[in-house]
XYZ file of C-alpha atoms in Angstrom:
758
model
C 3.893 -4.638 2.879
C 1.219 -5.938 0.698
C 2.438 -3.889 -2.254
C 6.261 -5.302 -1.748
C 5.012 -9.162 -2.327
C 3.101 -7.492 -4.822
C 5.923 -6.487 -6.882
C 8.316 -9.281 -5.173
C 5.461 -11.193 -7.512
C 5.014 -9.197 -10.655
C 8.432 -10.920 -11.576
C 8.347 -13.825 -9.318
C 5.772 -14.869 -10.172
C 4.544 -18.988 -9.819
C 8.027 -20.287 -9.424
C 8.064 -21.113 -6.296
C 4.679 -23.164 -6.794
C 7.787 -25.251 -7.606
C 11.395 -24.967 -9.038
C 12.411 -27.178 -11.465
C 15.744 -27.662 -11.574
C 17.077 -26.629 -14.857
C 21.160 -25.935 -15.596
C 22.631 -22.785 -16.294
C 23.770 -21.850 -19.741
C 25.991 -18.535 -20.541
C 27.614 -16.964 -23.845
C 30.096 -14.541 -24.462
C 27.739 -11.763 -25.403
C 24.284 -11.947 -24.730
C 21.568 -10.627 -27.200
C 19.302 -6.930 -26.085
C 15.787 -6.821 -26.803
C 16.102 -3.521 -25.392
C 18.274 -0.844 -24.204
C 17.852 1.993 -21.599
C 19.806 4.657 -21.539
C 23.373 2.674 -21.999
C 21.713 -0.053 -19.624
C 21.222 -3.213 -21.729
C 18.114 -5.834 -20.868
C 19.342 -9.434 -21.987
C 17.034 -10.913 -24.223
C 16.905 -14.076 -22.763
C 16.090 -12.110 -19.615
C 13.111 -11.119 -20.557
C 11.743 -14.204 -22.461
C 12.276 -16.445 -19.183
C 9.422 -13.649 -17.300
C 7.611 -13.312 -20.762
C 7.381 -17.445 -20.602
C 6.407 -17.496 -17.348
C 3.636 -15.113 -16.291
C 2.183 -15.590 -19.996
C 2.750 -19.377 -20.578
C -1.723 -19.865 -19.588
C -2.752 -16.729 -21.347
C -4.757 -17.556 -24.734
C -2.937 -14.709 -26.460
C 0.487 -15.739 -25.928
C 2.776 -15.323 -28.414
C 0.888 -13.162 -29.998
C 2.522 -10.050 -30.878
C 0.287 -7.891 -28.919
C 0.491 -9.813 -26.039
C 4.106 -9.184 -26.022
C 4.571 -6.093 -27.119
C 2.524 -5.143 -23.975
C 3.899 -7.549 -21.567
C 7.354 -5.794 -22.956
C 5.914 -2.101 -22.052
C 4.841 -3.837 -18.903
C 8.260 -5.470 -18.109
C 10.267 -1.595 -19.221
C 8.703 0.254 -17.198
C 9.323 -1.917 -14.139
C 13.316 -1.989 -14.982
C 13.441 1.791 -15.027
C 12.271 2.307 -12.108
C 15.030 -0.533 -10.773
C 17.568 1.112 -12.515
C 16.543 4.611 -10.813
C 17.192 2.448 -7.598
C 20.485 1.233 -8.491
C 20.943 4.942 -9.403
C 20.795 6.318 -6.326
C 22.261 3.431 -4.203
C 19.753 1.528 -3.413
C 21.099 -1.487 -3.293
C 24.389 -0.952 -1.660
C 22.673 -0.111 2.081
C 22.582 -2.456 5.067
C 18.802 -2.874 4.967
C 18.680 -3.811 1.667
C 21.349 -6.366 1.530
C 19.395 -8.449 4.896
C 16.291 -8.087 3.454
C 17.664 -9.766 0.074
C 18.807 -11.972 1.760
C 16.214 -13.094 3.979
C 14.325 -14.079 0.593
C 17.420 -15.789 -0.837
C 17.388 -17.965 2.391
C 12.950 -19.073 1.864
C 13.637 -19.639 -2.029
C 16.519 -21.781 -1.817
C 14.810 -23.810 0.011
C 13.118 -26.446 -2.430
C 17.042 -26.944 -4.262
C 17.891 -28.093 -1.250
C 15.838 -31.766 -0.701
C 15.874 -34.814 -2.880
C 12.847 -34.302 -5.058
C 12.789 -38.428 -5.854
C 12.859 -38.461 -1.886
C 10.518 -36.014 -1.230
C 7.868 -37.518 -3.969
C 8.025 -40.813 -2.170
C 7.093 -39.172 1.357
C 4.188 -37.009 -0.294
C 2.306 -40.851 -1.749
C 3.242 -42.682 1.046
C 1.511 -39.737 2.559
C -1.414 -39.695 0.138
C -1.705 -43.972 0.423
C -1.927 -43.611 4.262
C -4.504 -41.051 4.005
C -7.199 -43.313 2.989
C -7.021 -44.999 6.774
C -7.545 -43.724 10.291
C -5.691 -45.663 13.481
C -6.645 -44.981 16.705
C -3.837 -45.745 18.638
C -2.805 -45.756 22.237
C 0.835 -44.946 23.698
C 3.420 -45.061 26.887
C 6.718 -42.467 26.196
C 10.000 -42.665 28.194
C 11.538 -39.752 27.184
C 15.321 -38.808 25.822
C 16.279 -36.534 23.459
C 17.778 -36.465 19.734
C 21.404 -35.703 21.008
C 21.180 -37.899 24.529
C 24.448 -40.138 25.000
C 24.127 -43.553 24.125
C 24.470 -44.403 27.911
C 21.010 -42.664 28.670
C 19.885 -43.603 24.947
C 20.646 -47.502 25.661
C 19.069 -46.746 29.536
C 15.399 -45.445 27.871
C 15.565 -48.281 25.248
C 16.127 -50.741 28.058
C 13.330 -49.375 30.260
C 10.173 -48.745 27.468
C 11.385 -53.179 26.717
C 10.955 -53.989 30.425
C 7.487 -51.873 29.825
C 6.592 -53.539 26.546
C 7.433 -57.281 28.152
C 4.100 -55.980 30.943
C 1.938 -55.234 28.845
C 3.038 -58.652 26.308
C 2.326 -60.130 29.626
C -1.458 -59.791 30.170
C -1.207 -56.139 32.268
C -3.512 -53.169 30.316
C -1.233 -51.430 28.255
C -3.780 -47.637 29.647
C -3.564 -49.098 32.949
C 0.604 -49.163 32.573
C 0.223 -46.447 30.426
C -1.105 -43.813 33.211
C 1.622 -45.327 36.070
C 4.898 -45.117 33.728
C 4.913 -42.665 30.680
C 6.389 -39.654 30.744
C 3.978 -38.310 27.982
C 1.948 -35.304 30.974
C -2.077 -36.538 29.409
C -0.643 -39.660 30.328
C -2.324 -39.834 33.908
C -5.674 -38.449 32.792
C -6.485 -40.845 29.153
C -4.571 -43.165 30.049
C -2.886 -43.312 26.260
C -5.349 -43.351 24.415
C -4.545 -40.754 21.065
C -7.468 -41.232 19.661
C -8.418 -41.461 15.834
C -5.813 -39.505 13.482
C -4.419 -39.603 9.774
C -1.274 -39.247 8.101
C 0.321 -36.086 9.270
C -0.440 -35.312 12.276
C 1.766 -37.539 14.106
C 5.735 -37.267 13.991
C 6.923 -39.864 11.115
C 8.179 -42.188 12.910
C 5.769 -42.740 15.175
C 2.899 -42.666 12.378
C 4.630 -45.452 10.410
C 5.028 -47.760 13.721
C 1.788 -47.115 13.675
C 0.355 -47.745 10.393
C 2.675 -51.129 10.802
C 1.740 -52.189 13.168
C -2.514 -54.853 13.272
C -4.546 -54.181 14.916
C -4.232 -54.979 18.688
C -0.988 -55.384 19.209
C 1.743 -52.827 20.104
C 4.584 -52.423 18.925
C 8.718 -52.600 19.032
C 10.345 -49.341 20.347
C 9.891 -46.251 18.883
C 12.046 -43.930 18.681
C 10.828 -40.421 17.969
C 12.126 -36.280 18.503
C 10.358 -37.105 22.155
C 11.432 -39.928 23.001
C 10.955 -44.164 23.094
C 7.405 -45.090 22.659
C 5.193 -48.400 22.267
C 2.341 -47.628 20.569
C -1.048 -50.323 20.832
C -2.616 -50.099 17.721
C -6.758 -50.066 19.306
C -8.831 -49.377 15.705
C -8.049 -48.634 11.805
C -11.043 -47.852 10.569
C -11.552 -46.427 6.936
C -10.825 -42.507 6.217
C -14.123 -40.194 7.011
C -12.964 -38.019 4.678
C -13.018 -34.515 4.772
C -16.765 -32.506 5.894
C -17.741 -29.202 4.409
C -19.937 -26.904 6.595
C -20.812 -23.705 6.942
C -21.592 -22.197 10.900
C -23.747 -19.392 12.450
C -21.326 -18.241 15.528
C -21.951 -15.540 18.732
C -19.120 -15.110 20.143
C -18.641 -16.481 23.595
C -15.558 -16.844 25.375
C -14.970 -18.240 28.752
C -13.738 -15.003 30.576
C -16.635 -12.754 29.065
C -18.697 -11.097 32.390
C -21.717 -13.758 33.325
C -24.248 -11.472 32.023
C -22.888 -11.303 28.642
C -22.342 -15.096 28.434
C -26.216 -15.229 29.018
C -27.198 -13.257 26.298
C -24.802 -14.647 23.467
C -26.784 -17.848 25.011
C -30.008 -16.286 24.126
C -28.815 -15.465 20.692
C -27.717 -19.135 19.776
C -31.100 -19.741 21.031
C -33.704 -18.016 19.352
C -31.765 -18.297 16.299
C -31.746 -21.856 15.773
C -35.449 -21.614 16.630
C -35.865 -19.348 13.241
C -34.003 -21.697 11.620
C -35.773 -24.771 12.285
C -38.816 -22.382 11.597
C -37.619 -22.490 7.946
C -36.087 -18.720 8.300
C -33.225 -18.674 5.354
C -29.847 -19.655 6.575
C -28.206 -17.025 4.249
C -29.715 -14.022 5.227
C -30.036 -15.007 9.181
C -26.092 -15.885 8.349
C -25.229 -12.173 7.272
C -27.203 -10.470 9.932
C -26.108 -11.891 13.309
C -23.303 -13.911 12.293
C -20.095 -12.819 14.557
C -17.164 -14.271 12.906
C -16.590 -12.433 10.638
C -14.687 -14.005 8.148
C -17.296 -15.686 7.152
C -20.125 -14.078 7.967
C -20.248 -12.459 3.933
C -20.401 -15.905 2.558
C -23.038 -17.725 4.191
C -20.832 -18.881 6.472
C -18.842 -21.347 4.287
C -15.869 -22.521 6.042
C -12.565 -24.579 4.749
C -13.200 -28.546 4.603
C -11.434 -30.168 7.208
C -10.585 -34.136 8.375
C -10.191 -36.062 11.237
C -8.253 -34.096 14.416
C -8.367 -30.608 12.831
C -10.867 -29.009 14.213
C -12.289 -28.156 17.781
C -12.999 -31.649 19.270
C -16.917 -30.767 20.384
C -17.341 -28.953 16.604
C -15.918 -31.431 14.868
C -17.567 -34.345 16.406
C -20.986 -31.822 15.709
C -20.076 -31.902 12.362
C -19.017 -35.500 11.787
C -22.737 -36.619 12.561
C -24.911 -34.502 10.148
C -25.612 -36.769 7.522
C -27.187 -35.185 5.329
C -26.555 -32.093 3.312
C -28.705 -28.519 4.908
C -28.350 -30.722 8.630
C -28.120 -28.406 11.038
C -26.827 -29.139 14.373
C -28.026 -28.003 18.081
C -25.832 -24.580 19.125
C -22.761 -26.479 19.681
C -20.256 -24.544 22.461
C -16.534 -23.821 21.738
C -13.607 -22.291 23.775
C -14.431 -19.419 21.105
C -18.511 -19.059 21.281
C -21.352 -20.905 19.884
C -21.940 -22.951 16.651
C -24.668 -23.512 14.671
C -23.515 -25.746 11.863
C -24.946 -26.400 8.454
C -23.746 -29.663 6.458
C -22.457 -28.427 3.061
C -20.969 -31.970 1.736
C -19.111 -34.819 2.934
C -16.324 -35.478 0.980
C -14.054 -38.455 0.148
C -9.902 -38.193 0.132
C -9.995 -35.968 -2.767
C -7.411 -37.604 -5.439
C -4.232 -37.910 -5.489
C -3.227 -34.866 -8.355
C -5.432 -32.906 -6.411
C -3.422 -32.513 -2.925
C -0.018 -33.450 -4.333
C 1.199 -29.533 -3.859
C -0.327 -29.128 -0.225
C 1.524 -32.593 0.852
C 4.633 -31.694 -1.151
C 4.443 -28.129 1.057
C 3.329 -29.963 4.137
C 6.161 -32.487 3.959
C 8.733 -30.167 3.424
C 7.744 -29.148 6.827
C 6.816 -32.880 8.418
C 9.342 -34.892 10.044
C 9.839 -36.388 7.326
C 11.560 -33.628 5.402
C 14.298 -35.422 8.251
C 14.877 -38.201 5.766
C 15.201 -35.988 2.415
C 17.071 -33.791 4.419
C 19.389 -37.471 5.184
C 19.418 -37.806 1.592
C 20.315 -34.844 0.464
C 22.940 -34.311 1.958
C 24.416 -38.095 0.544
C 24.589 -36.735 -2.681
C 25.770 -33.505 -2.114
C 28.879 -35.616 0.089
C 29.359 -37.479 -3.529
C 28.775 -34.481 -6.163
C 30.743 -32.568 -4.508
C 34.125 -34.882 -3.172
C 33.921 -34.481 -0.038
C 36.959 -35.544 1.702
C 38.211 -36.173 5.292
C 41.355 -35.261 6.724
C 41.964 -38.714 9.641
C 44.714 -37.266 10.898
C 43.302 -33.703 11.594
C 40.556 -35.472 12.154
C 41.774 -37.670 15.513
C 43.996 -34.218 16.479
C 40.371 -32.182 16.845
C 38.499 -35.004 18.660
C 41.789 -35.076 20.672
C 41.105 -32.249 21.894
C 37.591 -33.103 23.655
C 37.407 -33.337 27.784
C 35.198 -32.817 30.277
C 35.183 -28.610 29.957
C 33.162 -29.392 26.084
C 30.787 -31.662 28.559
C 30.708 -28.630 30.796
C 30.104 -25.910 28.339
C 33.249 -23.820 29.111
C 35.606 -25.050 26.374
C 38.092 -22.751 25.585
C 40.812 -23.485 21.625
C 43.626 -21.444 21.788
C 46.529 -22.486 18.693
C 49.896 -23.269 19.797
C 52.172 -21.260 17.898
C 53.816 -23.911 16.133
C 50.378 -26.208 15.900
C 51.077 -27.272 12.163
C 48.089 -29.163 12.901
C 45.934 -26.335 13.745
C 45.895 -25.018 10.229
C 45.181 -27.951 8.659
C 42.615 -29.093 7.069
C 39.804 -30.648 8.221
C 37.906 -31.335 5.603
C 37.446 -30.864 1.810
C 34.094 -29.808 -0.217
C 35.125 -29.669 -3.985
C 38.588 -29.102 -3.467
C 37.467 -26.007 -1.164
C 39.710 -26.621 2.384
C 38.537 -26.303 6.495
C 40.514 -25.399 8.271
C 40.825 -27.244 11.848
C 41.504 -24.519 13.961
C 37.858 -22.886 12.534
C 35.786 -25.591 13.432
C 36.830 -25.581 17.021
C 35.990 -22.666 16.724
C 32.897 -23.082 16.055
C 32.999 -26.417 18.359
C 33.871 -23.325 21.130
C 30.914 -20.966 20.092
C 28.328 -23.483 20.218
C 28.989 -25.862 22.769
C 26.428 -26.222 25.738
C 26.088 -28.259 29.065
C 26.291 -31.970 28.542
C 26.412 -33.471 31.968
C 27.567 -37.170 32.081
C 27.985 -37.943 28.339
C 31.551 -38.412 27.036
C 33.292 -35.500 25.641
C 34.344 -37.661 22.527
C 30.204 -37.702 21.457
C 30.104 -34.405 22.450
C 32.783 -33.631 19.968
C 31.047 -36.167 17.461
C 28.013 -34.457 18.057
C 29.397 -30.701 16.710
C 31.868 -32.212 13.868
C 28.684 -33.593 12.856
C 26.410 -30.347 12.937
C 29.564 -28.418 11.298
C 29.599 -30.867 8.426
C 26.139 -30.823 6.867
C 26.275 -26.971 8.321
C 29.180 -26.678 5.415
C 27.489 -28.901 2.519
C 24.792 -26.888 3.090
C 26.240 -23.313 3.095
C 28.920 -24.564 -0.004
C 25.686 -25.616 -2.060
C 23.499 -22.978 -1.059
C 26.927 -20.418 -2.550
C 26.434 -22.138 -5.732
C 23.066 -22.244 -6.605
C 23.326 -19.585 -8.828
C 25.954 -20.955 -11.024
C 24.256 -24.832 -10.760
C 19.706 -23.352 -11.723
C 18.701 -20.688 -13.682
C 15.418 -20.857 -12.027
C 16.528 -19.756 -8.812
C 19.358 -17.378 -9.928
C 16.527 -15.416 -12.280
C 13.846 -15.434 -9.026
C 16.634 -14.129 -6.541
C 16.696 -11.262 -9.056
C 13.587 -10.775 -9.676
C 12.706 -10.454 -6.477
C 16.038 -8.462 -5.623
C 14.777 -5.546 -8.163
C 11.400 -6.507 -6.203
C 13.090 -4.960 -3.196
C 14.429 -2.012 -4.246
C 10.844 -1.029 -6.294
C 9.140 -1.068 -3.344
C 11.151 1.358 -1.151
C 11.298 3.754 -4.758
C 7.712 3.091 -5.543
C 6.696 3.740 -1.331
C 8.799 6.973 -2.377
C 7.264 8.342 -5.229
C 3.665 7.094 -5.400
C 2.626 5.737 -2.113
C 3.010 7.406 0.776
C 3.563 10.880 -1.449
C -0.076 10.604 -2.575
C -1.039 10.216 0.831
C 1.705 13.241 1.760
C 1.158 15.396 -0.490
C -2.547 16.601 0.425
C -2.174 19.799 -1.829
C -0.943 17.880 -4.528
C -4.309 16.065 -3.679
C -6.441 18.356 -3.333
C -5.672 19.951 -6.967
C -6.460 16.291 -8.311
C -9.137 15.967 -6.997
C -10.773 19.262 -8.504
C -9.116 18.917 -11.501
C -10.928 15.253 -11.536
C -14.535 15.374 -9.797
C -16.548 14.299 -12.947
C -15.231 10.922 -11.278
C -16.633 11.506 -8.199
C -20.354 11.163 -7.928
C -23.020 10.556 -6.182
C -26.068 8.252 -6.771
C -29.287 9.635 -5.730
C -29.765 8.933 -2.204
C -31.717 9.484 0.746
C -30.561 10.344 4.735
C -32.790 7.847 6.435
C -33.355 5.922 10.376
C -35.113 2.163 9.831
C -36.027 0.378 12.314
C -36.081 -3.601 12.310
C -38.172 -5.399 14.735
C -39.528 -8.779 15.314
C -42.728 -8.028 15.671
C -45.223 -5.432 14.851
C -45.515 -4.715 18.729
C -41.815 -4.604 19.187
C -41.540 -2.517 16.170
C -44.080 0.075 16.643
C -42.588 0.488 21.011
C -38.713 1.229 19.291
C -41.000 3.572 17.338
C -42.145 5.210 20.651
C -38.927 5.272 22.112
C -36.866 6.580 19.541
C -38.628 9.773 19.125
C -38.010 10.405 22.283
C -34.305 11.015 21.798
C -32.438 10.183 25.142
C -32.894 6.149 26.252
C -31.477 4.425 29.132
C -28.318 1.651 29.511
C -29.361 -1.438 30.506
C -25.657 -2.804 30.564
C -22.945 -2.208 32.779
C -24.622 0.155 34.743
C -22.132 1.458 37.217
C -21.610 0.082 40.664
C -22.900 2.727 42.969
C -20.606 5.211 45.516
C -20.595 4.556 48.503
C -19.809 6.673 51.857
C -18.503 6.558 54.826
C -21.347 7.204 57.670
C -22.705 10.222 58.493
C -20.199 12.352 56.184
C -19.381 12.732 52.161
C -16.334 11.036 52.390
C -16.118 8.058 49.974
C -15.659 4.482 51.019
C -11.789 2.548 50.633
C -12.322 1.508 46.353
C -14.940 3.791 45.879
C -13.019 6.373 43.559
C -11.460 4.134 41.246
C -14.990 2.590 40.361
C -15.675 6.859 39.829
C -12.754 6.802 37.760
C -14.148 4.177 35.759
C -16.959 6.329 35.748
C -15.189 9.031 34.196
C -13.253 7.220 31.960
C -16.225 6.296 30.321
C -17.985 9.054 30.412
C -15.418 10.635 28.351
C -14.589 7.605 25.602
C -18.385 8.159 24.955
C -19.689 11.021 25.247
C -23.185 10.865 23.835
C -23.232 8.864 27.649
C -24.972 11.360 30.053
C -24.886 10.301 34.840
C -27.985 10.975 36.627
C -26.485 10.876 40.810
C -28.941 9.831 43.312
C -27.777 10.540 46.182
C -28.694 8.881 49.728
C -28.412 8.377 53.314
C -29.124 4.479 55.441
C -32.004 5.828 58.441
C -30.573 7.876 61.275
C -28.189 10.188 58.804
C -29.414 13.756 58.849
C -31.295 14.632 54.626
C -29.364 16.798 53.547
C -26.349 13.975 52.894
C -27.935 12.194 50.570
C -28.132 15.669 48.029
C -24.647 16.814 49.335
C -23.098 12.976 48.301
C -24.683 13.661 45.163
C -22.828 17.123 44.195
C -19.501 15.127 46.305
C -19.707 12.324 43.271
C -20.696 15.218 40.156
C -17.453 17.724 40.970
C -15.443 14.705 41.246
C -16.632 14.083 38.053
C -16.629 17.283 37.121
C -12.378 17.335 38.015
C -11.686 14.474 35.622
C -12.583 17.023 32.454
C -16.663 15.399 32.814
C -18.854 18.604 31.457
C -21.586 20.045 34.535
C -24.456 19.747 31.747
C -24.051 16.024 31.202
C -23.999 14.980 34.706
C -27.943 15.974 36.690
C -27.280 15.037 40.607
C -30.750 14.198 42.812
C -30.934 13.868 46.221
C -33.360 10.859 47.440
C -36.243 11.045 49.892
C -36.759 7.916 51.460
C -33.476 6.604 53.800
C -31.774 3.822 52.750
C -27.688 3.202 51.923
C -24.664 5.283 52.291
C -23.979 5.267 48.866
C -24.804 7.251 45.240
C -26.020 5.717 42.213
C -26.185 6.022 39.116
C -28.323 6.051 35.823
C -27.033 6.282 32.121
C -28.561 8.032 29.133
C -27.145 8.158 25.864
C -28.362 9.594 22.328
C -26.959 6.177 20.704
C -29.819 3.679 18.787
C -26.969 1.391 20.626
C -28.324 1.696 24.228
C -31.765 1.681 22.602
C -30.901 -1.655 20.731
C -29.445 -3.492 24.056
C -33.065 -1.368 26.131
C -34.966 -3.824 23.668
C -32.864 -7.265 22.942
C -32.769 -7.670 26.523
C -35.502 -10.688 26.412
C -35.319 -11.342 22.287
C -31.520 -10.741 21.321
C -33.124 -10.027 17.497
C -35.945 -8.156 18.418
C -34.459 -4.952 16.656
C -32.058 -3.168 14.731
C -31.557 0.251 13.932
C -29.663 2.042 11.456
C -29.230 6.021 10.666
C -27.318 7.337 7.977
C -27.783 7.988 3.458
C -28.518 5.053 1.936
C -28.114 4.412 -2.061
C -30.598 1.880 -3.863
C -28.621 -1.638 -3.189
C -27.860 0.077 0.294
C -31.385 -1.603 1.919
C -34.141 -3.443 0.344
C -37.335 -1.780 2.465
C -35.604 1.464 2.067
C -35.369 1.126 -2.378
C -39.079 0.014 -1.221
C -39.902 3.767 -0.689
C -37.238 6.176 -1.562
C -39.686 7.013 -4.455
C -41.923 8.598 -2.139
C -39.902 11.329 -0.663
C -39.907 12.523 3.398
C -41.523 10.803 5.349
C -42.341 7.958 6.963
C -43.579 3.959 6.250
C -43.816 0.828 7.532
C -42.567 -2.508 6.141
C -43.077 -6.251 5.992
C -39.752 -8.366 4.303
C -38.906 -11.572 4.459
C -40.706 -12.268 7.658
C -39.398 -8.683 9.600
C -41.174 -5.733 10.563
C -39.439 -2.004 9.346
C -40.282 1.659 9.474
C -38.456 3.374 7.074
C -37.464 7.274 8.226
C -36.399 8.655 5.255
C -36.007 12.578 6.233
C -34.436 13.688 3.127
C -33.888 13.094 -0.835
C -30.416 14.143 -1.378
C -30.066 14.493 -4.788
C -27.550 13.529 -7.206
C -24.346 15.749 -6.588
C -20.630 15.968 -6.435
C -18.500 14.091 -2.566
C -17.337 15.703 -0.883
C -12.604 15.491 -0.943
C -12.943 13.877 2.162
C -16.396 11.474 1.306
C -14.394 9.709 -2.350
C -10.689 9.986 -0.471
C -9.794 6.667 -0.208
C -10.360 6.528 -4.680
C -9.348 9.604 -4.847
C -6.227 8.276 -2.835
C -5.940 6.098 -5.610
C -5.915 7.643 -8.801
C -3.784 9.892 -7.535
C -1.242 7.841 -7.038
C -1.612 6.179 -10.183
C -1.540 9.582 -11.693
C 2.275 10.018 -9.850
C 2.877 6.903 -11.412
C 2.579 7.145 -14.690
C 3.944 10.840 -14.853
C 7.285 9.092 -13.009
C 7.164 7.080 -15.626
C 7.200 9.535 -17.955
C 10.419 10.718 -16.903
C 12.466 8.478 -16.054
C 11.783 7.915 -20.200
C 13.059 10.973 -21.269
C 15.856 10.217 -18.124
C 16.995 6.811 -19.834
C 15.379 6.833 -23.570
C 14.209 3.142 -24.525
C 15.595 2.126 -27.516
C 14.323 -1.607 -28.563
C 15.687 -4.352 -30.315
C 11.533 -5.749 -32.151
C 14.331 -7.844 -33.586
C 14.747 -9.954 -30.055
C 11.031 -9.112 -29.902
C 9.696 -10.621 -33.238
C 11.196 -14.056 -31.933
C 8.745 -14.230 -29.278
C 6.194 -14.521 -31.553
C 4.443 -17.532 -32.397
C 1.687 -15.970 -33.536
């Protein structure tokens, strides 16, 4: 999918960041910058995309810049032309996808810019302060019947009077608030700032003095009264880094203990002065930040898990470390990078605009937008037709069973209910809409239910009318839609001709790889085993254990299988544990199992061996090779079971065993190393095969070089990623050459020269 975005973005560029409405202008005959076969490309179209995508480049307006971009644009248009010739723009899939993009691209044009600007500035100004508040909620839906709305309002007014009369706000909240969390927190919301609550609630909280209670405020949740407990200057944002060891609530207890040991050991090492970046790179389990020193994006109040946020904001000086902090994601050590005041308005404006468009503030914007387009498009209602449709409202509408069938001679059925810029919208169409969009509204008045549907229909009709005319009103939107259209077409053809072909055409890829073998070469490297240990003693233990070649598995050892007394029949439930063992052996071929049969006092001693053999036979029926199973009969009576011991040829098992007390004691790597892959290896590579001890960065290493691998050609398997990418580029160049033959390119240099300003 990223390739589709790339090609759409090639033409769409930065327009998504902000749409400047510019009126379109057309002429009878547009100048042409080039012709592809018989297909002209308008000069204005190329000039538009050239300026948009290059205006900030240092060489903008030079002959070289215009020529280079025209060549890229020509290749792009040739591919689009080929897609059109093949009819890819006529498929239903294409039309659906383009319509989806058009819906997204239209959104910035369906707003009121002046209102947006005011809301953005207001939000920024409020961000200088944080409010601590409590609230009481009485629920009522946004479209509730007037009598239900009034009842909720009267209830919340009565609660406000109780509080103003001296009752404790939090006690009243616990007893009466319809916010479920109030039972626990007494309605307390803690500190918050702008953009963190629904807009009407935020506005009331910011306008109510500390210690006072607001008038009833309605939001989409219902009616609230708000008590402002405190106000303080904004904490601003904080930038931290963290080192994380994963530990989720549902993980096995042993793994949870191991995670805690790891984080405690890492914290102790950091307190001793070990390098933060080194430990984060080696051990942090947040893959997204580990390669960047654990840095996280800046955050402010109420934006992080509370325990993490509280610990972070307590840090005072740059470089301060928190003790290990637990969150639902695991254990964290937090390092303070910097505390930041609220950024400048100019820095925050783009982000705030995006947030305002998604925030409940957008309702104000939409109201202003609808008001403007009503006026611009001369929205006019027909009072008689409106009375006609409202007269159709009855209890079937409030029960969700409304049906409308126009009478043959009913003139008002085809009357214009309202017009938008002269376009009539008929009564029958609205009543069909009402039938389709009704839902039960028990207890509501039928005319009120019809009024809600009518308002929705009018708003939707106005919005749809504006959407349908955006391409005529705004050049930016028209060009943006065209660019996305071309990008969608291009993706499908590029996938067929280049991307998927390079992957599926194995013969072609092999030929290309062979012809360009000199581009795929190994640097000199060594095949080596590297042991990194915390102490010399642990290093010696690891070297001795590694020489054995097989290692005891200490993690998740299977539970013993139990047998019925006096027999080799498995007890209830044991077959399930044996199936799990078989699955584990099947998925990890490095494992072998030793099965020890046991008997309890009074049972025949030979049962021990027979029980071990019974389990071994069961495992072989599950596809486990006999060579990976060893059976033993215990000599002393204990219990009627078969117990298991696992060994593995994987060094991960050895790491687990050696790290049981200290989770950072040992790391083992076995692979080929090029220069720069490992500092310890780099120090001894020149010495050739052998085992060398290296001390570096507080760790002790044993580097065993098995063999030196000279520079030489890679196999296709080793270079497949790069070779496939290169083959894709080759296929694209070949395809473009074919397209230029099929659609000869003629450049109108005079038009191109008009763009040269330097």
